[in-house]
PDB file of C-alpha atoms in Angstrom:
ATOM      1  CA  UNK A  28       0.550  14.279 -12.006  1.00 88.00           C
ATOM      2  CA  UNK A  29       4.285  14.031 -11.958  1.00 91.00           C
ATOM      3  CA  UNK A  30       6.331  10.577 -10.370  1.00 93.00           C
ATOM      4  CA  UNK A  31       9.759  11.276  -9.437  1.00 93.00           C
ATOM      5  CA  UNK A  32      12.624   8.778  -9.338  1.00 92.00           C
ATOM      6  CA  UNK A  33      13.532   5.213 -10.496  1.00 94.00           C
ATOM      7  CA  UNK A  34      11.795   3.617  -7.891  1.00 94.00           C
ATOM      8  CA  UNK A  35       8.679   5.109  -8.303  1.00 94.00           C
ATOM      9  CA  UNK A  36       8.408   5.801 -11.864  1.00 96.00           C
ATOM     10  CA  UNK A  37       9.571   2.076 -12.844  1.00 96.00           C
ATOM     11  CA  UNK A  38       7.148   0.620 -10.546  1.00 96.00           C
ATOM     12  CA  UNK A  39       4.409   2.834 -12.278  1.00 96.00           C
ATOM     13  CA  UNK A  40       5.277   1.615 -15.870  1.00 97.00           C
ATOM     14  CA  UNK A  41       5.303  -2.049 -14.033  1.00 96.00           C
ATOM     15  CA  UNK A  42       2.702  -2.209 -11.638  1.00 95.00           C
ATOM     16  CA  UNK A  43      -0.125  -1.718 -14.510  1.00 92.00           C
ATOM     17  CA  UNK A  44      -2.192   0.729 -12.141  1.00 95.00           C
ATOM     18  CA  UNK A  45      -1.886   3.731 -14.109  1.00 95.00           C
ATOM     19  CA  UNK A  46      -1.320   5.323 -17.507  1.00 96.00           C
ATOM     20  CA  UNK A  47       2.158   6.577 -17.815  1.00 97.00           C
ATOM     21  CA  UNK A  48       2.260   9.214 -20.509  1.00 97.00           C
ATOM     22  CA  UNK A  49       5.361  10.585 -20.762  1.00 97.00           C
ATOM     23  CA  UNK A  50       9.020  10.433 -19.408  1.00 97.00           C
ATOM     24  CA  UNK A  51      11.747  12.565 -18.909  1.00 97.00           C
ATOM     25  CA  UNK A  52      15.271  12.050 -18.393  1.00 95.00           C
ATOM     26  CA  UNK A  53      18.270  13.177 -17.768  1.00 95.00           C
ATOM     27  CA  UNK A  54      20.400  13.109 -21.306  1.00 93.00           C
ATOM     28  CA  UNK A  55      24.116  12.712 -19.915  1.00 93.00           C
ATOM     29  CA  UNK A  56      22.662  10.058 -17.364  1.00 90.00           C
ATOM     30  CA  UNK A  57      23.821   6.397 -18.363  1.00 86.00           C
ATOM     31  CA  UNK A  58      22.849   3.839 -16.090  1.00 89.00           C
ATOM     32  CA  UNK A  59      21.932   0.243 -16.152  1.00 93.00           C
ATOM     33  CA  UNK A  60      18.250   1.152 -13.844  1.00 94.00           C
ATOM     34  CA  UNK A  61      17.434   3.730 -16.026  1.00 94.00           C
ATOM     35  CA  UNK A  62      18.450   1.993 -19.081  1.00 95.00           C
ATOM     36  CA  UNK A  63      15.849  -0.771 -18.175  1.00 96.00           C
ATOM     37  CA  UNK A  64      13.180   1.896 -17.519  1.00 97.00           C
ATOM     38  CA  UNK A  65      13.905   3.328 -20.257  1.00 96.00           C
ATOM     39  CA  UNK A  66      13.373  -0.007 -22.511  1.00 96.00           C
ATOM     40  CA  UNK A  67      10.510  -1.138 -20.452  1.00 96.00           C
ATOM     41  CA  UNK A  68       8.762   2.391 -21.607  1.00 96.00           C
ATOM     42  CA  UNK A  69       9.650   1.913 -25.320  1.00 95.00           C
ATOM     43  CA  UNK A  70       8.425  -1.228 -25.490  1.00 96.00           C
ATOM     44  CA  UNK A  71       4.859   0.268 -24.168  1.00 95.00           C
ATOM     45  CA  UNK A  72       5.457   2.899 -26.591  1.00 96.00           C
ATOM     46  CA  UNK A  73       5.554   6.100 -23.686  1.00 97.00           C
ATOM     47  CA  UNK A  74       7.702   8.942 -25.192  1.00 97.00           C
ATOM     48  CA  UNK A  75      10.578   9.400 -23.430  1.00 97.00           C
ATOM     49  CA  UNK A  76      12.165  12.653 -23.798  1.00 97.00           C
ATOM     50  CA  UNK A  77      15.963  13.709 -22.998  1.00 96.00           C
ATOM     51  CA  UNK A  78      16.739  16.734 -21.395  1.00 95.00           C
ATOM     52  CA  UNK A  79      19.298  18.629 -19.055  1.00 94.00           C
ATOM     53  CA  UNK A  80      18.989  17.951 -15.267  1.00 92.00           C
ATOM     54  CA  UNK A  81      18.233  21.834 -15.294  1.00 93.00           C
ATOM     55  CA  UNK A  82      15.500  21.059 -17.097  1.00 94.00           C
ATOM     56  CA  UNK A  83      14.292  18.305 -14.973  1.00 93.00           C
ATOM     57  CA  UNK A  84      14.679  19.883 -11.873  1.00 92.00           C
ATOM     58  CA  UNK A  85      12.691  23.145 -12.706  1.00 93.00           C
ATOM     59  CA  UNK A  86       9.851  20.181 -13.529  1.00 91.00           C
ATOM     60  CA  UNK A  87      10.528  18.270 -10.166  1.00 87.00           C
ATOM     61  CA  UNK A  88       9.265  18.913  -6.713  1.00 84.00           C
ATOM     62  CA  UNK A  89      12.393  18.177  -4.887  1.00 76.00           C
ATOM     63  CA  UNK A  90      15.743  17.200  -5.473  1.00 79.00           C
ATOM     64  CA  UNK A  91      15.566  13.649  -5.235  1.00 82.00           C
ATOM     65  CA  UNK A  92      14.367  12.348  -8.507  1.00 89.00           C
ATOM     66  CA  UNK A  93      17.580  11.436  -9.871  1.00 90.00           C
ATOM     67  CA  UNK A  94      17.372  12.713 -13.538  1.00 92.00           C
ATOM     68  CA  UNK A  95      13.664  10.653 -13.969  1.00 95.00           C
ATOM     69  CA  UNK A  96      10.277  11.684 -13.562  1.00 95.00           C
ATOM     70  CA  UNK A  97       7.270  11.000 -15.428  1.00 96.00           C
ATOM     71  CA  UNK A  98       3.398  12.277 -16.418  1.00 96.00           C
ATOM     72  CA  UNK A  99       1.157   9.892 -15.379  1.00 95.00           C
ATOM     73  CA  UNK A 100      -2.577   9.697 -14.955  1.00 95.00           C
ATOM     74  CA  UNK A 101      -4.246   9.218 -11.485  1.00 93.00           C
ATOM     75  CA  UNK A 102      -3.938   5.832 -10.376  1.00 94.00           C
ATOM     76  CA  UNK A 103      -7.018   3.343 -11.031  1.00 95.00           C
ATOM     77  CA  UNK A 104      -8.050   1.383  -7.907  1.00 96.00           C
ATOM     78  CA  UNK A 105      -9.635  -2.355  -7.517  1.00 97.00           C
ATOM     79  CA  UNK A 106     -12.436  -4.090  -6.856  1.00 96.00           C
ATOM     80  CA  UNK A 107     -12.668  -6.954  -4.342  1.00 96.00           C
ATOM     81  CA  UNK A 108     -12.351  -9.310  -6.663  1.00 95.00           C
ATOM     82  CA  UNK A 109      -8.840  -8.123  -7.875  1.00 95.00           C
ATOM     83  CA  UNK A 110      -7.806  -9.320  -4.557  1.00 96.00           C
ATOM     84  CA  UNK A 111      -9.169 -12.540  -4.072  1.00 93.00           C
ATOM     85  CA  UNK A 112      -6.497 -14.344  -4.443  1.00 82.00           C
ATOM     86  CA  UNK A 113      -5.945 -18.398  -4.493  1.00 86.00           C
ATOM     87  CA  UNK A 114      -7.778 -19.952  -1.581  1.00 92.00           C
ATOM     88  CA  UNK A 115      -6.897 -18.060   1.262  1.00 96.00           C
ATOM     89  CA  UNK A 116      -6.812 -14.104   0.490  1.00 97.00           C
ATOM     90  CA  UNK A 117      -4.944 -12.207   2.636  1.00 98.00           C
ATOM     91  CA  UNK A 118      -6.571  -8.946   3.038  1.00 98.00           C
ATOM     92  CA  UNK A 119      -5.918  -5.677   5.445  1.00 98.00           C
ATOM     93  CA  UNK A 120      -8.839  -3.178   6.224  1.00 98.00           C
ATOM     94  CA  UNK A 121      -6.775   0.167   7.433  1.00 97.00           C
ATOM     95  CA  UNK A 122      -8.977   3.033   8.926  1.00 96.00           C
ATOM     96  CA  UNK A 123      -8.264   6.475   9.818  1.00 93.00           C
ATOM     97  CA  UNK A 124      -4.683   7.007   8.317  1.00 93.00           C
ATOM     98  CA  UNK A 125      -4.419  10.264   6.433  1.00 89.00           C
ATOM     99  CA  UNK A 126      -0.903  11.101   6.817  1.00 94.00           C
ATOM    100  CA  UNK A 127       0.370  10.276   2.872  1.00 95.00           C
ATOM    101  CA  UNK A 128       3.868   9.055   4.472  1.00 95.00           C
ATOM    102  CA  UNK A 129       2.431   6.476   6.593  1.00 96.00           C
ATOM    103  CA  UNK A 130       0.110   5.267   4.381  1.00 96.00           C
ATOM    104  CA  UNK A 131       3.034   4.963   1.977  1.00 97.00           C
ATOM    105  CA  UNK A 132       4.967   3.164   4.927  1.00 97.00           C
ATOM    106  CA  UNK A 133       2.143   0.874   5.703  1.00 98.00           C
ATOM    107  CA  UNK A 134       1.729  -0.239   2.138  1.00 98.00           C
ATOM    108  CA  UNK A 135       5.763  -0.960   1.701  1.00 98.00           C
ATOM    109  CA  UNK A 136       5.336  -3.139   4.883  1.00 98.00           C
ATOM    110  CA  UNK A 137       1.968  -4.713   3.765  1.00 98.00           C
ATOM    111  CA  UNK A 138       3.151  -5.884   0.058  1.00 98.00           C
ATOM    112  CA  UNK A 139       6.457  -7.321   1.297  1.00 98.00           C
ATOM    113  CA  UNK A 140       4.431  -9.348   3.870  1.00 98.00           C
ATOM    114  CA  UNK A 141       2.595 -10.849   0.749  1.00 97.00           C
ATOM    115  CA  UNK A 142      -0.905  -8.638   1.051  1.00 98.00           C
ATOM    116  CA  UNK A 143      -3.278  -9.310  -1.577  1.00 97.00           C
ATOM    117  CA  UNK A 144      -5.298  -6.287  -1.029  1.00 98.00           C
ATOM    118  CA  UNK A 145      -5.826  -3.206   0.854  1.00 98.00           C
ATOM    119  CA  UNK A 146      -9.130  -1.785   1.990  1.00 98.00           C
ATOM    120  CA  UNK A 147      -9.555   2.086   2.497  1.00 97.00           C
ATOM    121  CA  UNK A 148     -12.241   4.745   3.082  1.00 95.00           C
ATOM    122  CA  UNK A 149     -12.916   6.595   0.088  1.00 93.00           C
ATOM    123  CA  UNK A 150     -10.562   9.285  -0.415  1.00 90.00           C
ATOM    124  CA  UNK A 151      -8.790  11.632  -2.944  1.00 90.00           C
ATOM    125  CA  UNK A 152      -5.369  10.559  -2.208  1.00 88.00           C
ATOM    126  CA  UNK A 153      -4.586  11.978  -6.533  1.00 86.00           C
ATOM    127  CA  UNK A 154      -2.654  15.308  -5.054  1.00 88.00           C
ATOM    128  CA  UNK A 155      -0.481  13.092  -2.706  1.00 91.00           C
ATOM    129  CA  UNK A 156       0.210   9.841  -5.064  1.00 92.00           C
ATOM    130  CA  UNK A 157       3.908  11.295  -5.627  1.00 89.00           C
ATOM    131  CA  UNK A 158       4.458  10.741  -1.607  1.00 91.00           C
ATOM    132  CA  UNK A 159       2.921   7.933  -1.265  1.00 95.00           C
ATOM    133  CA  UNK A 160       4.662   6.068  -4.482  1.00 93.00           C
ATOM    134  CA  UNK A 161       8.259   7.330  -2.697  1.00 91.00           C
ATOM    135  CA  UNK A 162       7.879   6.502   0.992  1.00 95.00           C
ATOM    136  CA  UNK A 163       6.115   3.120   0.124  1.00 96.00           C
ATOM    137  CA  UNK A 164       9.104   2.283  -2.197  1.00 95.00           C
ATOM    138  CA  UNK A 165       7.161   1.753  -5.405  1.00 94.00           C
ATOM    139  CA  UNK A 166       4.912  -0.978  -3.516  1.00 97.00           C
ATOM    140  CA  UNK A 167       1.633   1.646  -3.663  1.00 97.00           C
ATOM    141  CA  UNK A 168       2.097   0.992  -7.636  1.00 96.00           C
ATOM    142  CA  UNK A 169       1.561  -2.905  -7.412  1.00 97.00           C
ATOM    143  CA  UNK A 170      -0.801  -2.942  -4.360  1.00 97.00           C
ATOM    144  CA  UNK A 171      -4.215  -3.726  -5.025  1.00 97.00           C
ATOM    145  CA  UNK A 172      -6.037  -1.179  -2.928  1.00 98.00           C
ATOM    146  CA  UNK A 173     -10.125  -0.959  -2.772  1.00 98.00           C
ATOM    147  CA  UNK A 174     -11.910   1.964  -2.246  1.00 97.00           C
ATOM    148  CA  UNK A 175     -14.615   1.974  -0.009  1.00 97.00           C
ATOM    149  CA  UNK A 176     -17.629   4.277   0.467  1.00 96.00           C
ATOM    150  CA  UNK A 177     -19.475   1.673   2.980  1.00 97.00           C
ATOM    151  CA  UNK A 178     -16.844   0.220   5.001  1.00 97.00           C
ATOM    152  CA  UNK A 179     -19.219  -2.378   7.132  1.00 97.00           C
ATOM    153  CA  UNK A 180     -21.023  -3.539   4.024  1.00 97.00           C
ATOM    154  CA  UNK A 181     -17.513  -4.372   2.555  1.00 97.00           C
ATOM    155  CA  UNK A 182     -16.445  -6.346   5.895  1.00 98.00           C
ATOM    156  CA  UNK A 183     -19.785  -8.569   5.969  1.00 97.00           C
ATOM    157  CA  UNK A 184     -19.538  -9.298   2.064  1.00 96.00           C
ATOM    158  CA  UNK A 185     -16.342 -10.512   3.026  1.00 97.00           C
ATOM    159  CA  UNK A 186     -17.258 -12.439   5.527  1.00 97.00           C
ATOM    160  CA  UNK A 187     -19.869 -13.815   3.715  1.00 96.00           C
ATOM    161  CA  UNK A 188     -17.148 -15.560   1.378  1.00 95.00           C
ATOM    162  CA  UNK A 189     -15.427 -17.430   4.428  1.00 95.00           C
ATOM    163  CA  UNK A 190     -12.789 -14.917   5.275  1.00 97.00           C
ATOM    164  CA  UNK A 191     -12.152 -14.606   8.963  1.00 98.00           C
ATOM    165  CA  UNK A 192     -11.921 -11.014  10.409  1.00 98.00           C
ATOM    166  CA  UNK A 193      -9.454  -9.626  13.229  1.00 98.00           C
ATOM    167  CA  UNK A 194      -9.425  -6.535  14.516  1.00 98.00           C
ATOM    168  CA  UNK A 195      -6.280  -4.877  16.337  1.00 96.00           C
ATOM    169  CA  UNK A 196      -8.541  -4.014  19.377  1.00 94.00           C
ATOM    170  CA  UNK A 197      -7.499  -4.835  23.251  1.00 91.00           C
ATOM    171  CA  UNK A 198     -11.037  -5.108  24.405  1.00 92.00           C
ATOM    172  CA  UNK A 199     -12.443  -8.618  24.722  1.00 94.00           C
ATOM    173  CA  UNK A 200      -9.234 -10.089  22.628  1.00 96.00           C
ATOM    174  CA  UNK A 201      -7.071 -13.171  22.610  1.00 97.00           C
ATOM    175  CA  UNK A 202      -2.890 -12.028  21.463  1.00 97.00           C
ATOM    176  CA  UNK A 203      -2.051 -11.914  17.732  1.00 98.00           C
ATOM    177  CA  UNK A 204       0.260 -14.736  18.311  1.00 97.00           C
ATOM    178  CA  UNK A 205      -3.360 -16.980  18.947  1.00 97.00           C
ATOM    179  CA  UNK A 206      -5.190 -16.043  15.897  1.00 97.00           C
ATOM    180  CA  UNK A 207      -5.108 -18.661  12.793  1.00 97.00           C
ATOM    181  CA  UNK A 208      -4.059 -16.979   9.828  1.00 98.00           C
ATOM    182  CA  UNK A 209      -3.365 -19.794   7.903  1.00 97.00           C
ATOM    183  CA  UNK A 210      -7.149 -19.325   6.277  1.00 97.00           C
ATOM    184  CA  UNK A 211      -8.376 -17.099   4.113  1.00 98.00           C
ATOM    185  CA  UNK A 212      -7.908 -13.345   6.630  1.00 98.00           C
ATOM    186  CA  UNK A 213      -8.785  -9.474   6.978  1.00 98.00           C
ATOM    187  CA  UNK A 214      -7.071  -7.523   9.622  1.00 98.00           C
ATOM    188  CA  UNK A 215      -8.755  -4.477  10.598  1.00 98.00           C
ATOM    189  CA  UNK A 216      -5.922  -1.584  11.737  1.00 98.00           C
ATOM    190  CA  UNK A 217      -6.967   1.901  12.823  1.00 96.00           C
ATOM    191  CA  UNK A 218      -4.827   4.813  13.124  1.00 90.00           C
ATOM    192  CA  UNK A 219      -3.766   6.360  16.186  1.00 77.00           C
ATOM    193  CA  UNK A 220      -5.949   9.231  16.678  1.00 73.00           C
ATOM    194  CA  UNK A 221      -9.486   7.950  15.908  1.00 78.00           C
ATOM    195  CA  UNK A 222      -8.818   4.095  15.397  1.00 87.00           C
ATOM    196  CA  UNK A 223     -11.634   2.014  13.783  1.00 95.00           C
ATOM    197  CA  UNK A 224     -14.791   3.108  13.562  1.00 95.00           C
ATOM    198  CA  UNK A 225     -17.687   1.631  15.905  1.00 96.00           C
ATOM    199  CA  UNK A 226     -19.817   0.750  12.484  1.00 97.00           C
ATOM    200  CA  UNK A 227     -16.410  -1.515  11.449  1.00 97.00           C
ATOM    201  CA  UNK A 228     -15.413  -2.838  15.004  1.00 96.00           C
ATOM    202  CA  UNK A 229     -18.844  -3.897  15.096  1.00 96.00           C
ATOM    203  CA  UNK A 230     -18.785  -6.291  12.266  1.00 97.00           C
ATOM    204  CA  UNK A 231     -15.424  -7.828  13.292  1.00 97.00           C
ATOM    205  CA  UNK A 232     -15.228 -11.378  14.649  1.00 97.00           C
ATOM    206  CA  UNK A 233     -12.706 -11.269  17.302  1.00 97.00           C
ATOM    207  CA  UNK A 234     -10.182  -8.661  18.473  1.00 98.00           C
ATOM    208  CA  UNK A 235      -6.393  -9.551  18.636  1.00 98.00           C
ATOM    209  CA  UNK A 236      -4.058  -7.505  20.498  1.00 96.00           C
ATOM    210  CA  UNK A 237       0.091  -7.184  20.508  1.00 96.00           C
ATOM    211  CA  UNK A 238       1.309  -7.925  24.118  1.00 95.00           C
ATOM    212  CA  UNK A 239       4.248  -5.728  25.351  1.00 95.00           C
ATOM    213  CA  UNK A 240       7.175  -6.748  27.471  1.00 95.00           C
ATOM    214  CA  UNK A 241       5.855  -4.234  30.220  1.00 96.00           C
ATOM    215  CA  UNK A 242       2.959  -1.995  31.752  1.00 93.00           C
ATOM    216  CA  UNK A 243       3.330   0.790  29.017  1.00 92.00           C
ATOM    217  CA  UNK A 244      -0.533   1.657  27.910  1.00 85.00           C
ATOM    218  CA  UNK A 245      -0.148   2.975  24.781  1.00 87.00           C
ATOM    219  CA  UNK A 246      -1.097   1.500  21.223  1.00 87.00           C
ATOM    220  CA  UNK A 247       1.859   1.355  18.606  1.00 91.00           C
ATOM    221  CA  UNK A 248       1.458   3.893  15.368  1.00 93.00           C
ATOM    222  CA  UNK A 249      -0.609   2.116  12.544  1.00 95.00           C
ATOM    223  CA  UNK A 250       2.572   1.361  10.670  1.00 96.00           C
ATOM    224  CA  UNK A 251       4.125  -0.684  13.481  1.00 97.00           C
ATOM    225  CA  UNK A 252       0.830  -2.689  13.950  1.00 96.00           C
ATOM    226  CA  UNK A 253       0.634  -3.408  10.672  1.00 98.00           C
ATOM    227  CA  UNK A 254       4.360  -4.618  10.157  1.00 98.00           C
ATOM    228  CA  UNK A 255       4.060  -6.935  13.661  1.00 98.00           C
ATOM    229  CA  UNK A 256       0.847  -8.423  12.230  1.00 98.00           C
ATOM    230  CA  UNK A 257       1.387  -9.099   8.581  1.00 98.00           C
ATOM    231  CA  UNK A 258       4.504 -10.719   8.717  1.00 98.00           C
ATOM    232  CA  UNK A 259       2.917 -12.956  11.394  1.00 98.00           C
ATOM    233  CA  UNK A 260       0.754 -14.209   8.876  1.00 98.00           C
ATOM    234  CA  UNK A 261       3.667 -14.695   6.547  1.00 98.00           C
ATOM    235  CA  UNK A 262       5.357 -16.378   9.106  1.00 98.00           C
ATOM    236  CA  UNK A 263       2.457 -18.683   9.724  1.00 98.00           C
ATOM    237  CA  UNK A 264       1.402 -19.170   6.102  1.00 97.00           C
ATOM    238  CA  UNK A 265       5.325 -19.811   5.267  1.00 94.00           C
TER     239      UNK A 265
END
């Protein structure tokens, strides 16, 4: 596959999820960004090839790589253990978001609100991993993300290991402003068409909910949930 850009292709070479094989660059381009990529990728001995921006951009999907892009393999996902970090793991079960921008969105918002790891349905995201890499800023390369093929089993193992779980549901729930998330956490986020499945919602502990300043009914997209809940745990954890 081909990463386009200094965002994304640095954060490939430095987030250690993928093989980076080969780059390409712009020859007349001289700046201090892609001087650093540049040296990052020699010292992990990935070719890196000069060429004309002609060149580049008969190679590139759009026009917004800059004068970088890069061969990489598909990227290599984690295991739960990967994300288990120090005593209180902050993790983020997301459901039903196939859109490759908003997952990229969601995943921006979820590593700069200190995420340890992301929990998704099993999917072949390989033929969308350039969008994703650019709308989430480079944060889908340093993101631990799990792949799931049994989504309940995966929420009562983690229960099992003293993690409390939340679910953005309104039924039966108590505000997100209530919840503790100063212990070890999963918060369960569905997207806006199907939501989280029954087999998930059923294996949640309690259901928080964002209140609104007035009567309007419906839920906020995925990516705004997740951006008002994670950085109330960072707020709370701070």
């Amino acid at each position: 596959m081909l990463l386009e850009g200094n965002v994304s292709v640095k954060a490939a070479i430095l987030g250690n999820h993928r093989k980076v094989e080969k780059l390409y660059y712009d020859k007349h381009k001289n700046d201090k960004d892609l001087n650093f990529i540049l040296h990052r990728a020699m010292e992990k001995e990935i070719p890196c090839m000069p060429l004309e921006r002609e060149e580049i951009n008969a190679m590139a999907a759009g026009r917004t790589h800059g004068g970088l892009v890069a061969e990489a393999s598909p990227r290599i996902y984690q295991e739960l253990s990967e994300c288990m970090h120090g005593k209180t793991p902050f993790l983020v079960l997301l459901e039903g978001v196939e859109d490759p921008f908003n997952l990229g969105y969601i995943i921006r918002t979820l590593y700069s609100a200190g995420c340890d790891g992301l929990i998704l349905p099993r999917h072949d995201w390989a033929s969308a991993e350039s969008t994703i890499a650019k709308s989430s800023a480079g944060a889908f390369e340093y993101m631990n993300i799990v792949m799931s093929d049994d989504l309940p089993k995966l929420v009562k193992d983690i229960k099992k290991q003293g993690i409390k779980t939340y679910a953005a549901m309104r039924k039966d729930a108590i505000t997100y402003l209530e919840a503790d998330y100063r212990q070890p956490c999963l918060l369960a986020i569905g997207g806006e068409m199907r939501g989280l499945s029954s087999a998930v919602r059923n294996e949640i502990e309690r259901n928080i909910y964002i209140p609104y300043a007035n009567d309007f009914r419906n839920a906020l997209n995925a990516a705004s949930a997740a951006a008002v809940l994670s950085f109330e745990v960072y707020r709370q954890r701070r």
